[in-house]
Every structure is written in structure tokens, then in C-alpha cells.
Short mmCIF file of C-alpha atoms in Angstrom, two decimals:
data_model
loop_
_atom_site.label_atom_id
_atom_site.label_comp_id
_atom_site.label_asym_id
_atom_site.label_seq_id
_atom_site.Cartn_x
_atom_site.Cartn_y
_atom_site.Cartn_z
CA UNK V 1 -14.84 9.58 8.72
CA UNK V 2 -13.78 9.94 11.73
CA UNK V 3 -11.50 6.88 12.41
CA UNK V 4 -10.59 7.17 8.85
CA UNK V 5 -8.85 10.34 9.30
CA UNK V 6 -7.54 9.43 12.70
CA UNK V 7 -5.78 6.35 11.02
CA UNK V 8 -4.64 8.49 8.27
CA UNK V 9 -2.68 10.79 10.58
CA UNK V 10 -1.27 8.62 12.83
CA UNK V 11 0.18 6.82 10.00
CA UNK V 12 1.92 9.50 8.54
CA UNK V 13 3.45 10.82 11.76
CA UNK V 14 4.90 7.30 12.33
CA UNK V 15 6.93 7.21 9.63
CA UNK V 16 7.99 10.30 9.55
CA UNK V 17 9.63 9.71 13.03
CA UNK V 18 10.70 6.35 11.50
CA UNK V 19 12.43 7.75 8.72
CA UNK V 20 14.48 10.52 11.04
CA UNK V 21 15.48 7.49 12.75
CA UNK V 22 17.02 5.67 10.24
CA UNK V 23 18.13 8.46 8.60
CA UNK V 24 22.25 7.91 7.90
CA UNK V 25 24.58 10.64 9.75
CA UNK V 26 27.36 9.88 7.51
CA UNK V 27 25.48 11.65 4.54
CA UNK V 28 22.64 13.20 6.43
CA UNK V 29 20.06 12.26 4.08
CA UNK V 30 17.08 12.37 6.01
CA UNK V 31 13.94 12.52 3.96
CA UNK V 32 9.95 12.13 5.33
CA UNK V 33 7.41 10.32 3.93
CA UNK V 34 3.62 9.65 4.73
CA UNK V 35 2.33 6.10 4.62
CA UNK V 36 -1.69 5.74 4.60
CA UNK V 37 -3.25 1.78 4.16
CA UNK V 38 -6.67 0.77 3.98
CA UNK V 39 -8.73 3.55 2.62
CA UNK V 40 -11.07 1.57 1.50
CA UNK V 41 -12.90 4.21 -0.73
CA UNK V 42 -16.62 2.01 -1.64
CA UNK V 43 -19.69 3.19 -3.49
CA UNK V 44 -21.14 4.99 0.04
CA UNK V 45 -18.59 7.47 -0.37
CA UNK V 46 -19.96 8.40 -4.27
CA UNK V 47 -22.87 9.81 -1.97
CA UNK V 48 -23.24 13.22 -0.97
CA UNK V 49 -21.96 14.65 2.57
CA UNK V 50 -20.41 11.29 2.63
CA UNK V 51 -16.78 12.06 3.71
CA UNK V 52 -14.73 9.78 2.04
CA UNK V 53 -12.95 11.33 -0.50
CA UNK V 54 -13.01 14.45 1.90
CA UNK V 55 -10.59 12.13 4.16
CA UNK V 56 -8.05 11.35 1.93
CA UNK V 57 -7.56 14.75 0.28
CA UNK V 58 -7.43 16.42 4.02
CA UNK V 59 -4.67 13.57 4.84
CA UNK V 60 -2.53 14.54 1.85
CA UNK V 61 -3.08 17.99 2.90
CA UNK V 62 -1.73 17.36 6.14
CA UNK V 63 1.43 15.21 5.02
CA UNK V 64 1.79 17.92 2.99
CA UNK V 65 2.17 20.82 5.47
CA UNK V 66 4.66 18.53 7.04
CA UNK V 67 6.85 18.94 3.87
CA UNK V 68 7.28 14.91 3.42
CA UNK V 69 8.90 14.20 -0.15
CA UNK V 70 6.09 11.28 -1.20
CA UNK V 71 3.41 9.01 0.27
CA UNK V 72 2.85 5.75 -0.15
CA UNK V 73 0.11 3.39 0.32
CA UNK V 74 -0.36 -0.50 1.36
CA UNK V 75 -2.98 -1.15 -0.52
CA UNK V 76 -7.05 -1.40 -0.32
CA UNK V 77 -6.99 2.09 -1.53
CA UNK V 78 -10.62 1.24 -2.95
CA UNK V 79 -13.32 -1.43 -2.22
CA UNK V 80 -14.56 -2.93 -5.43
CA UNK V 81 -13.85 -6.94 -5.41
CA UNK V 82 -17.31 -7.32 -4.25
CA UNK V 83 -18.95 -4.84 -7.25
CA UNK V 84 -20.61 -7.26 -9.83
CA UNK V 85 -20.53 -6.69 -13.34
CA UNK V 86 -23.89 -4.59 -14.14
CA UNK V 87 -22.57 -2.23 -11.71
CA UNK V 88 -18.65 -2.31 -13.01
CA UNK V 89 -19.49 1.66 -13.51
CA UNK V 90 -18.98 1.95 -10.03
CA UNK V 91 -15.98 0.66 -9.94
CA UNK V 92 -14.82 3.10 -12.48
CA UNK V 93 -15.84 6.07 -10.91
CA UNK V 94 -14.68 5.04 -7.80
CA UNK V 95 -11.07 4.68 -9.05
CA UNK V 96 -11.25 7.70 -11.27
CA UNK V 97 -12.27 9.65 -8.74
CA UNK V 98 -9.51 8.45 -6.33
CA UNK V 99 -6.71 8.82 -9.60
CA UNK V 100 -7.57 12.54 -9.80
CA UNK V 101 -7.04 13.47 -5.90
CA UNK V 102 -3.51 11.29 -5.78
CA UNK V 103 -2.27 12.61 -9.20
CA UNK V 104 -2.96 16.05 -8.87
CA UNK V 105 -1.43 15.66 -5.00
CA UNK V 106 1.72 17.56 -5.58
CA UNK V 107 3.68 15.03 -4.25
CA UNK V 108 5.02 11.66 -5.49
CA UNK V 109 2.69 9.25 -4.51
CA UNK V 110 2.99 5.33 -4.93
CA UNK V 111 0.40 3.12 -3.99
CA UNK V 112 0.08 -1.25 -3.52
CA UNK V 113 -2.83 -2.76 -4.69
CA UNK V 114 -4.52 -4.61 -1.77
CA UNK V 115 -6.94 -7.48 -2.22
CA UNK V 116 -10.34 -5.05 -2.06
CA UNK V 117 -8.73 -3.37 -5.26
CA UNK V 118 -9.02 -6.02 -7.61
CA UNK V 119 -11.90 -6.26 -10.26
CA UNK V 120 -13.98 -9.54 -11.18
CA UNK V 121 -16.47 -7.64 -12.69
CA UNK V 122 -15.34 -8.33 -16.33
CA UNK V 123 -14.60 -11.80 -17.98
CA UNK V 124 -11.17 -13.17 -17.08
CA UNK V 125 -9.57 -12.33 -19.84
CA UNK V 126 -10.82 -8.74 -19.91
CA UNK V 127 -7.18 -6.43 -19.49
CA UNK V 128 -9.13 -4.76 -16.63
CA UNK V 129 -10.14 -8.69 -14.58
CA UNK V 130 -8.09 -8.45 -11.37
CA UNK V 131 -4.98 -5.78 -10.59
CA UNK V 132 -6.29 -4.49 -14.31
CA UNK V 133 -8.44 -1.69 -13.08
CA UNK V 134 -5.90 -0.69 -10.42
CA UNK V 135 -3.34 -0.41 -13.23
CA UNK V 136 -5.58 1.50 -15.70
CA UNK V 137 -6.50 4.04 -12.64
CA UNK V 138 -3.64 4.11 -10.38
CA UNK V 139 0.02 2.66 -10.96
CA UNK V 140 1.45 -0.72 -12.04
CA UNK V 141 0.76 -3.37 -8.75
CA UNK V 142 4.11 -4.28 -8.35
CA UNK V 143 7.63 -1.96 -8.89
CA UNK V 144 10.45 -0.25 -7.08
CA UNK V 145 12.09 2.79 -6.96
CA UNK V 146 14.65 4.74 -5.38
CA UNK V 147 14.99 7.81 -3.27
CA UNK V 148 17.87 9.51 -2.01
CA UNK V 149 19.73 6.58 -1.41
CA UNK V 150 17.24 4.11 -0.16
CA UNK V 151 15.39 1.67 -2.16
CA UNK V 152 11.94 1.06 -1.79
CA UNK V 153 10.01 -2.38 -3.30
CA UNK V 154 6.45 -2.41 -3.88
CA UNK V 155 4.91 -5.77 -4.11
CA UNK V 156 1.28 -7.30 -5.11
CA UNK V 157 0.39 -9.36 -2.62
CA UNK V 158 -3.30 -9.00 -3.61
CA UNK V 159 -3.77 -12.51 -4.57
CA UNK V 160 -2.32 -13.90 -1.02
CA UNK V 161 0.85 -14.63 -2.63
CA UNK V 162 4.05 -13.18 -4.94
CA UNK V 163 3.62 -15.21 -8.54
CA UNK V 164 6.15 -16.75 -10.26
CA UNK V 165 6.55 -13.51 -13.05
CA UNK V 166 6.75 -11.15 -9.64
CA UNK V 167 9.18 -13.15 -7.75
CA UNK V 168 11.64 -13.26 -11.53
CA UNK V 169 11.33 -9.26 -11.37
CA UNK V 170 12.10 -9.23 -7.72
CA UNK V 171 15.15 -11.18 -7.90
CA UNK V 172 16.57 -8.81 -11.04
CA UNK V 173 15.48 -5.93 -9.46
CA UNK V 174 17.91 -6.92 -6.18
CA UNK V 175 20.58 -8.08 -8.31
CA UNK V 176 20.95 -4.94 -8.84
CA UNK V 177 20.59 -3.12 -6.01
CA UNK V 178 23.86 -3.12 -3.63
CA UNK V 179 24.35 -5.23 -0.33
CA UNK V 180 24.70 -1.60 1.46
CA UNK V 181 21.73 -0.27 0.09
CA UNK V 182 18.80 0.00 3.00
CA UNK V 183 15.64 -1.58 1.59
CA UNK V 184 11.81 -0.53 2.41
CA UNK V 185 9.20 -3.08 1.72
CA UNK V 186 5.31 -2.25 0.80
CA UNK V 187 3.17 -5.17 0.46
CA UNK V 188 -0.75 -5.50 1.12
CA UNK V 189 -0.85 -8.99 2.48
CA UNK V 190 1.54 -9.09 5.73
CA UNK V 191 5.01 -11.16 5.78
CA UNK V 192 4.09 -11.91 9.96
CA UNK V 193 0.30 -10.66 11.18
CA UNK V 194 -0.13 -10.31 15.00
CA UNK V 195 -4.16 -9.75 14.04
CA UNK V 196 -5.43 -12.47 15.42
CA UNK V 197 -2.87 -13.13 18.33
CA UNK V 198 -3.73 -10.13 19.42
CA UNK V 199 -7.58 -10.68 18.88
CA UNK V 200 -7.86 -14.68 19.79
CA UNK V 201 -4.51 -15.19 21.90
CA UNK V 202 -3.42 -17.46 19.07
CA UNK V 203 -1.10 -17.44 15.74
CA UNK V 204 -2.29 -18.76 12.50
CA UNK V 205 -1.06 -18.46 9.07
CA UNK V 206 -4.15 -15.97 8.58
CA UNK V 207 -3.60 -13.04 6.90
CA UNK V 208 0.14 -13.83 5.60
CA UNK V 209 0.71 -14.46 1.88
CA UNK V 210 1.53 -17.92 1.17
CA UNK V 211 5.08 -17.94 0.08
CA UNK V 212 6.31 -14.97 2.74
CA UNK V 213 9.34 -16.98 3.88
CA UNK V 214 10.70 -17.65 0.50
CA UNK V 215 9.98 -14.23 -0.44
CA UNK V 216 11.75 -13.01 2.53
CA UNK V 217 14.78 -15.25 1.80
CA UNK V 218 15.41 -13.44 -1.26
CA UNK V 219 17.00 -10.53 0.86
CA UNK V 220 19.48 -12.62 2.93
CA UNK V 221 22.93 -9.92 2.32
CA UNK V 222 20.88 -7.29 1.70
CA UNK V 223 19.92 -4.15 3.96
CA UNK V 224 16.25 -4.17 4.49
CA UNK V 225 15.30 -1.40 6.86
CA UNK V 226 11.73 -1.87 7.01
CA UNK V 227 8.55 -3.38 6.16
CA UNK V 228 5.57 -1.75 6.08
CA UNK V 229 1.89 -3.73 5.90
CA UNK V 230 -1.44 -3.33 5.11
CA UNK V 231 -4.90 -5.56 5.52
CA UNK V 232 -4.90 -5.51 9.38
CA UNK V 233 -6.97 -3.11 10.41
CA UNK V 234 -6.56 -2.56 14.28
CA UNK V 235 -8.01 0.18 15.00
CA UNK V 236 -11.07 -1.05 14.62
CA UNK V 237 -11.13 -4.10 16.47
CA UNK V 238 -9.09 -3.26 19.53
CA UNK V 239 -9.71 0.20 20.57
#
């Protein structure tokens, strides 16, 4: 609980130095925001005393009190892609549990849809089999939208890669967004990890979706500001 809350908070005060920063003096539009990644709310936390959920409503709480105007999330909000089918229930309460605290936040909240979100618990051609569940409980897994001036992308990078259908919506969605406009990127799945570098003194295409250069060509002319990633959890590994 702990760590969870530690990672929680130092999160959210990172970007809300980050978006002072690039906050434009011509129009003085600064705006806050809180970004959390890798709850990774799992059936131990359904128990009692365990404080889980406790974690997450005390970090919304305390992005909150410092008056940011939405949070977002990188995804593994939950922990289900291991739950098998005669426990799918799980699952369920799991993400209806975690759908009640973020939509009755008072604040905007917009969450990605990390691997340990998807659902196999169902056959494959069940609505809820894969980013179904997340989509039934939480928000579509991939989508933009726009705030004071700045446009922010949300991608599913769940499956290790942007599909053909995202990558079409991607490339109308910044046809229409202009060359001037700064750009915020949310994906699960990391365009560059430094995980194991960091870890093994050595890079590898590890943790990196599989078509992150050609996804990161489509915004040559445009104004991307930032990216922000999920999936690499460092805090518990190096500290």
C-alpha cells in the first residue's frame, strides 16, 4: 500500500510541474493534471483491510486538493488477464468496483487500458474477450480529446502494438488537429523503455510495442509535447 501510494503521488506532482512548464505565456493557459499508471487493482484487494482501493481513492483525493482539472492513467488500472473463466466474477467486481471510485471522482478522468486489463476469460468472440471488459467498465481503449488548447491522444497499446483500425483513427484524428497544436501522448506499452538498460546494462526491444517507430512517424509536423508511459514499473526494482 505503501509503495502504491508513494508512486501515486509522485506521479501526480510530476506532471503538474510538467504542465507549468510547458504552459504557453502568450495565452497563459496553464492547466494541472495528475497522471497515475500501474494500479494494478487484483482480487487481494476485494479482501478486507486490504488497501487497495483505499490507495487510489486517497490519490484522487490528493490530486484533488491540488485543484488539477483531470487525471489520467497509463494503463494496468486492474489485474485480470490472468483470471480464468469460472472466476470471470472477479473480474467484474474488480472493474466495477474501480468504475465507481473514478466516475464519481469529481474530476475528468481518462484512463489507457494496459495489457493486465484485458479479459480472456470469455470465448473470443464474447463483446467482453480482450479491451471488452475495460470498455464495458471504464472508457473506450483508444481516443483523444482536447483541453484548453492542447490535445491529448490516448492509445491501446495493450496488445504490444497499434492495429491497423487504431492507426486509420489516429491518422484522421491528426488530420485534423493543427501543426501548432502541442500534442500529449498516453500509451501503456512504451515508444523507448530504459527498463532493462537500467536493470541489465543493455537495450532490447523489450517492453516497446512493435510498430513504435511507424507510429511515431505519424507526427512528423506536428507539436508533440510529451509522452507519457506505463508498464515499467521502477520503483520496484531499483530502489
Amino acid at each position: 500500500m505503501n509503495e502504491m501510494k508513494t508512486k501515486f503521488f509522485l506521479m501526480a506532482f510530476a506532471l503538474l510541474l510538467t504542465m507549468q512548464m510547458f504552459a504557453s505565456k502568450k495565452n497563459d493557459k496553464k492547466f494541472s493534471f495528475a497522471f497515475f499508471t500501474d494500479i494494478h487493482l487484483n482480487k487481494n484487494h476485494l479482501e478486507k483491510n486490504h488497501g487497495g482501493f483505499q490507495g487510489i481513492e486517497k490519490a484522487i483525493a490528493d490530486a484533488k486538493k491540488q485543484k488539477v482539472d483531470f487525471i489520467m492513467t497509463g494503463g494496468d488500472n486492474v489485474d485480470i488477464d490472468a483470471i480464468k473463466t469460472e472466476d470471470a466474477q472477479i473480474a467484474h467486481t474488480l472493474y466495477s468496483k474501480y468504475a465507481r471510485i473514478i466516475h464519481n471522482a469529481g474530476v475528468d478522468y481518462y484512463a489507457a487500458i494496459g495489457n493486465h486489463d484485458r479479459f480472456w476469460g470469455c470465448p473470443n468472440d464474447d463483446q467482453l474477450y480482450n479491451d471488452g471488459l475495460f470498455e464495458k467498465y471504464v472508457n473506450k481503449s483508444y481516443y483523444s480529446f482536447d483541453h484548453k488548447g492542447w490535445h491529448f491522444i490516448v492509445l491501446n497499446t495493450a496488445n504490444s502494438v497499434v492495429d491497423e483500425e487504431q492507426k486509420q483513427w489516429l491518422s484522421s484524428d491528426l488530420e485534423n488537429i493543427d501543426a501548432k497544436t502541442p500534442i500529449v501522448i498516453a500509451t501503456h506499452v512504451p515508444f523507448l523503455s530504459v527498463y532493462y538498460p537500467a536493470l541489465d546494462g543493455k537495450y532490447t526491444s523489450a517492453d516497446t510495442f512493435s510498430n513504435f517507430k511507424e507510429i511515431w512517424d505519424m507526427f512528423d509536423g506536428k507539436n508533440l509535447k510529451l509522452v507519457l508511459q506505463g508498464t515499467c514499473i521502477y520503483t520496484k526494482k531499483l530502489k
